[in-house]
Amino acid sequence: MFKSGFVTLIGKPNVGKSTLMNLLVGEKVAIISNKPQTTRNKIRSILTGDGFQIIFIDTPGIHKPGSKLGAFMVKTAENAMNEVDCILYLVEPRKVTEGDKNIIERLNSINTPVYLVINKIDTVGKADILTVIESYRGCYDFTEIFPVSAKNAENTDELLSTIKNLLPNGPLYFPPDSFTDQPERQIASELIREKALHYLRDEVPHGVAVEIEAMKRRENQELVDIQATIFCEKDSHKAIVIGKKGDMLKKIGATARVEIERLLGSPIFLELWVKVKKNWRESDFYLRNFGYDIKKA
Ligand code: GDP
Ligand code: MG
């Protein structure tokens, strides 16, 4: 019998959810950065193997909402927990914090099996890992606990086999060669945003959104033309995004281009624009426009 099912990754921002999901699926679907709240939408990625298909749902980190965008992110994460076959709850290799207690409290109201994944074990010693395990064991009846390093692929094969074993019989939900249900456009815009986050100073990134205005293959050519706009919240931010003589924008564009070309498998011509939209994070219209629709969370 074919087996298939849905797995959601939850946990505080920056614990390595996107890194782990990308590792398990083997394709770069979710963007990664060391700045919290990089993942804003629910991102599905798909692993199809011999007799099985796993759909991973990477959620925005759970946190106290401070804006409408924040509220959207929290709601997406909560909805994802009830509709899946298992939950991977990712934590840092440290003792339980107050923030984690809030998440654990929410787990009490659901029936889905929860696997505790202690990530980043490459950053601590063995004895510390045991202390962390003990600390979490006292808080919740986890189905199993996996210390892993998503960065070094340590113990992640064991995690994957465990997930495979618990999948129910089910259909092939997505074509076997697809690795995400996100349109190429959306991944392209996320890749540009990833590069912007990477190069920009700390105060700018949270107000950054990227919209692909046009994406079209040139007639009779391999080349794909992409026009994209980077939105930010202030004029001063716009100046930073563009940089001296446009060098910041060039850096963002050049590095994003390489990855988008990999994604599409063809050369691209990328044009980037920068615009200011004051307070877009508080505007229902712009949130919808950038794909963060609370009704679809
Ligand atoms: P998310 O917000 O939970 O999706 O976290 P990300 O996947 O974006 O990762 C946040 C940061 O942690 C990035 O800088 C990653 O490179 C880093 N990271 C993820 N997994 C590991 C790991 O196993 N070990 C170490 N040392 N760093 C990691
Ligand atoms: Mg993420």
CSV table of C-alpha atoms and ligand atoms in Angstrom, one decimal:
chain,number,residue,atom,x,y,z
A,1,MET,CA,0.0,0.0,0.0
A,2,PHE,CA,1.2,3.5,-0.8
A,3,LYS,CA,1.7,5.7,2.3
A,4,SER,CA,1.4,9.4,2.5
A,5,GLY,CA,0.8,12.1,5.1
A,6,PHE,CA,1.4,15.6,6.3
A,7,VAL,CA,4.0,16.7,8.8
A,8,THR,CA,4.2,20.2,10.3
A,9,LEU,CA,7.2,21.9,11.7
A,10,ILE,CA,6.6,24.3,14.6
A,11,GLY,CA,8.8,26.1,17.1
A,12,LYS,CA,10.1,29.6,17.9
A,13,PRO,CA,11.6,31.7,15.1
A,14,ASN,CA,15.2,30.9,14.2
A,15,VAL,CA,15.4,27.3,15.6
A,16,GLY,CA,16.1,25.8,12.2
A,17,LYS,CA,12.7,24.7,10.9
A,18,SER,CA,13.3,25.8,7.3
A,19,THR,CA,16.8,24.4,7.4
A,20,LEU,CA,15.6,21.0,8.5
A,21,MET,CA,12.7,20.9,6.0
A,22,ASN,CA,15.1,21.8,3.2
A,23,LEU,CA,17.5,19.1,4.3
A,24,LEU,CA,14.8,16.4,4.5
A,25,VAL,CA,13.4,17.3,1.1
A,26,GLY,CA,16.7,18.0,-0.5
A,27,GLU,CA,15.7,21.2,-2.4
A,28,LYS,CA,15.8,24.8,-1.4
A,29,VAL,CA,12.2,25.6,-0.9
A,30,ALA,CA,12.0,27.7,2.2
A,31,ILE,CA,14.4,30.6,2.6
A,32,ILE,CA,16.7,30.7,5.5
A,33,SER,CA,18.3,33.6,7.4
A,34,ASN,CA,19.6,34.2,10.8
A,35,LYS,CA,17.0,37.0,11.3
A,36,PRO,CA,13.8,35.8,13.1
A,37,GLN,CA,10.5,35.8,11.2
A,38,THR,CA,12.1,35.0,7.8
A,39,THR,CA,9.3,32.5,7.0
A,40,ARG,CA,6.0,34.4,6.8
A,41,ASN,CA,3.8,32.0,4.9
A,42,LYS,CA,2.9,28.4,5.2
A,43,ILE,CA,5.3,26.6,2.9
A,44,ARG,CA,4.7,23.1,1.8
A,45,SER,CA,7.4,20.9,0.5
A,46,ILE,CA,7.1,17.4,-0.8
A,47,LEU,CA,9.3,14.4,-0.5
A,48,THR,CA,8.3,11.5,-2.7
A,49,GLY,CA,10.1,8.1,-2.3
A,50,ASP,CA,9.6,4.5,-3.0
A,51,GLY,CA,6.0,3.8,-1.9
A,52,PHE,CA,5.6,7.0,0.1
A,53,GLN,CA,5.0,10.8,0.0
A,54,ILE,CA,5.5,13.2,2.8
A,55,ILE,CA,4.2,16.7,2.7
A,56,PHE,CA,6.1,19.0,5.1
A,57,ILE,CA,4.5,22.2,6.2
A,58,ASP,CA,6.9,24.8,7.4
A,59,THR,CA,5.1,27.4,9.5
A,60,PRO,CA,6.1,30.9,10.6
A,61,GLY,CA,7.5,30.8,14.1
A,62,ILE,CA,4.9,31.0,16.9
A,63,HIS,CA,5.3,34.3,18.9
A,64,LYS,CA,3.2,37.0,20.4
A,65,PRO,CA,1.6,39.0,17.5
A,66,GLY,CA,2.7,42.6,17.5
A,67,SER,CA,1.2,43.6,14.2
A,68,LYS,CA,-1.4,42.3,11.7
A,69,LEU,CA,1.3,40.5,9.9
A,70,GLY,CA,2.3,38.8,13.2
A,71,ALA,CA,-1.3,37.8,13.8
A,72,PHE,CA,-1.5,36.2,10.4
A,73,MET,CA,1.7,34.2,11.1
A,74,VAL,CA,0.5,32.9,14.4
A,75,LYS,CA,-2.9,31.8,13.0
A,76,THR,CA,-1.2,30.0,10.2
A,77,ALA,CA,0.9,28.0,12.6
A,78,GLU,CA,-2.0,27.0,14.8
A,79,ASN,CA,-4.2,25.9,12.0
A,80,ALA,CA,-1.4,23.7,10.6
A,81,MET,CA,-1.2,21.7,13.9
A,82,ASN,CA,-4.6,20.1,13.8
A,83,GLU,CA,-4.6,18.9,10.2
A,84,VAL,CA,-1.5,16.8,10.1
A,85,ASP,CA,-0.3,13.3,10.9
A,86,CYS,CA,2.5,14.4,13.1
A,87,ILE,CA,4.2,17.5,14.5
A,88,LEU,CA,7.9,18.2,14.7
A,89,TYR,CA,8.5,20.6,17.5
A,90,LEU,CA,11.9,22.1,17.0
A,91,VAL,CA,13.8,23.7,19.9
A,92,GLU,CA,17.3,25.0,20.6
A,93,PRO,CA,19.6,22.8,22.7
A,94,ARG,CA,18.8,24.8,25.9
A,95,LYS,CA,16.5,24.3,28.9
A,96,VAL,CA,12.8,25.1,28.4
A,97,THR,CA,12.1,28.8,28.2
A,98,GLU,CA,8.9,30.7,28.9
A,99,GLY,CA,8.3,31.1,25.2
A,100,ASP,CA,8.4,27.3,24.8
A,101,LYS,CA,6.1,26.8,27.7
A,102,ASN,CA,3.5,28.9,25.8
A,103,ILE,CA,3.9,26.6,22.8
A,104,ILE,CA,3.7,23.4,24.9
A,105,GLU,CA,0.5,24.7,26.4
A,106,ARG,CA,-1.1,24.8,23.0
A,107,LEU,CA,0.1,21.3,22.3
A,108,ASN,CA,-2.1,20.1,25.2
A,109,SER,CA,-5.2,20.8,23.2
A,110,ILE,CA,-4.4,18.7,20.2
A,111,ASN,CA,-4.3,14.9,19.6
A,112,THR,CA,-1.6,14.8,16.9
A,113,PRO,CA,1.6,12.9,17.9
A,114,VAL,CA,4.4,15.4,18.7
A,115,TYR,CA,8.1,14.6,18.2
A,116,LEU,CA,10.5,16.9,20.0
A,117,VAL,CA,13.4,17.8,17.7
A,118,ILE,CA,16.3,19.3,19.6
A,119,ASN,CA,18.2,21.0,16.8
A,120,LYS,CA,21.7,22.5,16.6
A,121,ILE,CA,23.3,19.8,18.7
A,122,ASP,CA,26.6,20.6,16.8
A,123,THR,CA,26.8,23.7,19.1
A,124,VAL,CA,26.7,21.9,22.5
A,125,GLY,CA,28.3,19.0,24.3
A,126,LYS,CA,26.8,15.6,24.9
A,127,ALA,CA,26.2,16.2,28.6
A,128,ASP,CA,24.2,19.4,27.8
A,129,ILE,CA,22.0,17.5,25.4
A,130,LEU,CA,21.0,15.1,28.2
A,131,THR,CA,20.1,18.1,30.4
A,132,VAL,CA,17.9,19.5,27.7
A,133,ILE,CA,16.2,16.2,27.1
A,134,GLU,CA,15.4,15.9,30.8
A,135,SER,CA,14.1,19.5,31.0
A,136,TYR,CA,11.6,18.9,28.1
A,137,ARG,CA,10.6,15.4,29.3
A,138,GLY,CA,9.2,17.0,32.4
A,139,CYS,CA,6.9,19.3,30.4
A,140,TYR,CA,5.1,17.1,28.0
A,141,ASP,CA,4.6,13.5,26.9
A,142,PHE,CA,6.4,13.6,23.6
A,143,THR,CA,6.0,10.6,21.3
A,144,GLU,CA,9.8,10.5,20.8
A,145,ILE,CA,12.8,12.9,21.2
A,146,PHE,CA,15.4,13.4,18.5
A,147,PRO,CA,18.5,15.4,19.1
A,148,VAL,CA,19.7,16.5,15.6
A,149,SER,CA,21.8,18.9,13.7
A,150,ALA,CA,20.0,20.1,10.6
A,151,LYS,CA,23.2,21.8,9.5
A,152,ASN,CA,25.4,18.7,9.6
A,153,ALA,CA,22.6,16.2,8.8
A,154,GLU,CA,23.2,14.5,12.1
A,155,ASN,CA,20.5,12.0,13.2
A,156,THR,CA,18.2,13.3,10.6
A,157,ASP,CA,17.9,10.0,8.7
A,158,GLU,CA,16.6,8.4,11.9
A,159,LEU,CA,14.0,11.1,12.1
A,160,LEU,CA,13.0,10.6,8.6
A,161,SER,CA,12.6,6.8,8.9
A,162,THR,CA,10.4,7.4,12.0
A,163,ILE,CA,8.2,9.7,10.1
A,164,LYS,CA,7.9,7.2,7.2
A,165,ASN,CA,6.9,4.5,9.6
A,166,LEU,CA,4.0,6.4,11.0
A,167,LEU,CA,2.5,7.5,7.7
A,168,PRO,CA,-1.1,6.1,7.1
A,169,ASN,CA,-2.1,4.5,3.8
A,170,GLY,CA,-2.9,7.3,1.5
A,171,PRO,CA,-2.8,8.6,-2.1
A,172,LEU,CA,-0.1,10.5,-4.0
A,173,TYR,CA,-1.2,14.0,-3.3
A,174,PHE,CA,1.2,15.7,-5.6
A,175,PRO,CA,3.0,14.6,-8.8
A,176,PRO,CA,6.1,12.6,-7.8
A,177,ASP,CA,8.5,15.1,-9.4
A,178,SER,CA,7.2,18.2,-7.6
A,179,PHE,CA,9.0,19.4,-4.5
A,180,THR,CA,6.7,22.2,-3.6
A,181,ASP,CA,3.2,23.5,-4.2
A,182,GLN,CA,4.4,27.0,-4.3
A,183,PRO,CA,4.4,28.7,-7.7
A,184,GLU,CA,7.8,29.4,-9.2
A,185,ARG,CA,7.0,33.1,-8.9
A,186,GLN,CA,6.6,32.9,-5.2
A,187,ILE,CA,9.8,31.0,-4.7
A,188,ALA,CA,11.6,33.6,-6.9
A,189,SER,CA,10.2,36.4,-4.8
A,190,GLU,CA,11.3,34.6,-1.6
A,191,LEU,CA,14.8,34.1,-2.9
A,192,ILE,CA,15.1,37.9,-3.6
A,193,ARG,CA,13.8,38.6,-0.1
A,194,GLU,CA,16.3,36.1,1.3
A,195,LYS,CA,19.2,38.0,-0.3
A,196,ALA,CA,17.8,41.3,0.8
A,197,LEU,CA,17.6,40.0,4.4
A,198,HIS,CA,21.1,38.7,4.1
A,199,TYR,CA,22.7,42.0,3.1
A,200,LEU,CA,20.5,44.6,4.9
A,201,ARG,CA,21.1,46.1,8.3
A,202,ASP,CA,19.0,44.9,11.1
A,203,GLU,CA,16.4,47.6,11.2
A,204,VAL,CA,15.3,47.3,7.6
A,205,PRO,CA,14.5,43.6,6.9
A,206,HIS,CA,11.2,43.2,8.8
A,207,GLY,CA,9.6,45.9,6.6
A,208,VAL,CA,10.8,44.3,3.4
A,209,ALA,CA,8.4,42.6,0.9
A,210,VAL,CA,9.0,41.5,-2.6
A,211,GLU,CA,6.6,41.3,-5.4
A,212,ILE,CA,7.2,39.8,-8.8
A,213,GLU,CA,5.6,42.2,-11.3
A,214,ALA,CA,6.3,40.1,-14.4
A,215,MET,CA,8.0,36.8,-15.2
A,216,LYS,CA,8.0,35.7,-18.8
A,217,ARG,CA,10.1,33.6,-21.1
A,218,ARG,CA,11.3,35.5,-24.1
A,219,GLU,CA,9.9,34.2,-27.3
A,220,ASN,CA,12.0,31.5,-28.9
A,221,GLN,CA,14.7,31.9,-26.3
A,222,GLU,CA,15.9,30.2,-23.1
A,223,LEU,CA,16.0,33.6,-21.3
A,224,VAL,CA,13.3,34.5,-18.7
A,225,ASP,CA,12.7,38.2,-18.0
A,226,ILE,CA,11.8,39.0,-14.4
A,227,GLN,CA,10.7,42.3,-13.0
A,228,ALA,CA,10.5,42.6,-9.3
A,229,THR,CA,9.9,45.3,-6.7
A,230,ILE,CA,11.3,45.4,-3.3
A,231,PHE,CA,9.0,47.3,-0.9
A,232,CYS,CA,10.2,48.9,2.2
A,233,GLU,CA,8.5,51.1,4.8
A,234,LYS,CA,10.6,54.3,4.9
A,235,ASP,CA,12.5,56.6,2.5
A,236,SER,CA,15.6,56.1,4.6
A,237,HIS,CA,15.2,52.3,4.1
A,238,LYS,CA,14.8,52.7,0.4
A,239,ALA,CA,18.2,54.5,0.3
A,240,ILE,CA,19.8,51.7,2.2
A,241,VAL,CA,18.3,49.0,-0.1
A,242,ILE,CA,19.6,50.8,-3.1
A,243,GLY,CA,23.0,51.6,-1.6
A,244,LYS,CA,25.8,53.8,-2.7
A,245,LYS,CA,25.5,54.1,-6.5
A,246,GLY,CA,23.1,51.2,-6.4
A,247,ASP,CA,25.7,48.7,-5.2
A,248,MET,CA,23.4,47.1,-2.5
A,249,LEU,CA,20.7,46.5,-5.0
A,250,LYS,CA,23.2,45.1,-7.4
A,251,LYS,CA,24.5,42.7,-4.8
A,252,ILE,CA,21.0,41.5,-3.9
A,253,GLY,CA,20.1,41.1,-7.6
A,254,ALA,CA,23.3,39.3,-8.6
A,255,THR,CA,23.1,36.7,-5.8
A,256,ALA,CA,19.3,36.2,-6.2
A,257,ARG,CA,19.8,35.7,-9.9
A,258,VAL,CA,22.1,32.8,-9.5
A,259,GLU,CA,19.6,30.9,-7.3
A,260,ILE,CA,16.6,31.7,-9.4
A,261,GLU,CA,18.4,30.5,-12.5
A,262,ARG,CA,19.1,27.2,-10.6
A,263,LEU,CA,15.4,27.0,-9.7
A,264,LEU,CA,14.1,27.6,-13.2
A,265,GLY,CA,16.9,25.8,-15.0
A,266,SER,CA,17.4,28.7,-17.4
A,267,PRO,CA,19.2,32.0,-17.6
A,268,ILE,CA,17.2,35.1,-16.3
A,269,PHE,CA,17.3,38.8,-16.8
A,270,LEU,CA,16.4,40.3,-13.5
A,271,GLU,CA,15.3,43.9,-13.1
A,272,LEU,CA,14.8,45.1,-9.5
A,273,TRP,CA,12.9,48.2,-8.3
A,274,VAL,CA,12.6,49.7,-4.9
A,275,LYS,CA,9.5,51.4,-3.6
A,276,VAL,CA,8.3,52.8,-0.3
A,277,LYS,CA,4.9,51.7,1.1
A,278,LYS,CA,4.5,53.2,4.5
A,279,ASN,CA,3.1,50.8,7.2
A,280,TRP,CA,2.3,48.1,4.7
A,281,ARG,CA,2.5,45.6,7.6
A,282,GLU,CA,-0.7,47.2,9.1
A,283,SER,CA,-2.6,47.3,5.8
A,284,ASP,CA,-5.0,44.5,5.0
A,285,PHE,CA,-4.8,45.5,1.3
A,286,TYR,CA,-1.0,45.2,1.1
A,287,LEU,CA,-0.9,42.1,3.3
A,288,ARG,CA,-3.3,40.4,0.8
A,289,ASN,CA,-1.4,41.8,-2.1
A,290,PHE,CA,1.9,40.2,-0.8
A,291,GLY,CA,0.2,36.9,-0.2
A,292,TYR,CA,-0.3,37.1,3.6
A,293,ASP,CA,-4.1,36.9,3.6
A,294,ILE,CA,-5.4,36.1,7.1
A,295,LYS,CA,-8.6,34.5,5.7
A,296,LYS,CA,-6.4,31.9,3.9
A,297,ALA,CA,-4.1,31.3,6.9
B,1,GDP,P1,13.5,29.0,11.2
B,1,GDP,O1,13.2,30.4,11.6
B,1,GDP,O2,13.1,28.1,12.4
B,1,GDP,O3,13.0,28.5,9.9
B,1,GDP,O4,15.1,28.9,11.2
B,1,GDP,P2,16.1,28.8,9.9
B,1,GDP,O5,16.0,27.5,9.3
B,1,GDP,O6,15.8,30.0,9.0
B,1,GDP,O7,17.5,28.9,10.6
B,1,GDP,C1,17.9,29.9,11.5
B,1,GDP,C2,19.4,30.0,11.6
B,1,GDP,O8,19.9,28.8,12.3
B,1,GDP,C3,20.1,30.0,10.3
B,1,GDP,O9,21.2,30.9,10.4
B,1,GDP,C4,20.6,28.5,10.2
B,1,GDP,O10,21.7,28.4,9.3
B,1,GDP,C5,20.9,28.1,11.6
B,1,GDP,N1,20.8,26.7,11.8
B,1,GDP,C6,19.8,25.9,11.4
B,1,GDP,N2,20.0,24.6,11.8
B,1,GDP,C7,21.2,24.6,12.4
B,1,GDP,C8,22.0,23.5,13.1
B,1,GDP,O11,21.7,22.3,13.1
B,1,GDP,N3,23.2,23.9,13.6
B,1,GDP,C9,23.6,25.2,13.6
B,1,GDP,N4,24.8,25.5,14.2
B,1,GDP,N5,22.9,26.2,13.0
B,1,GDP,C10,21.7,25.9,12.4
B,2,MG,MG,11.8,29.5,8.6
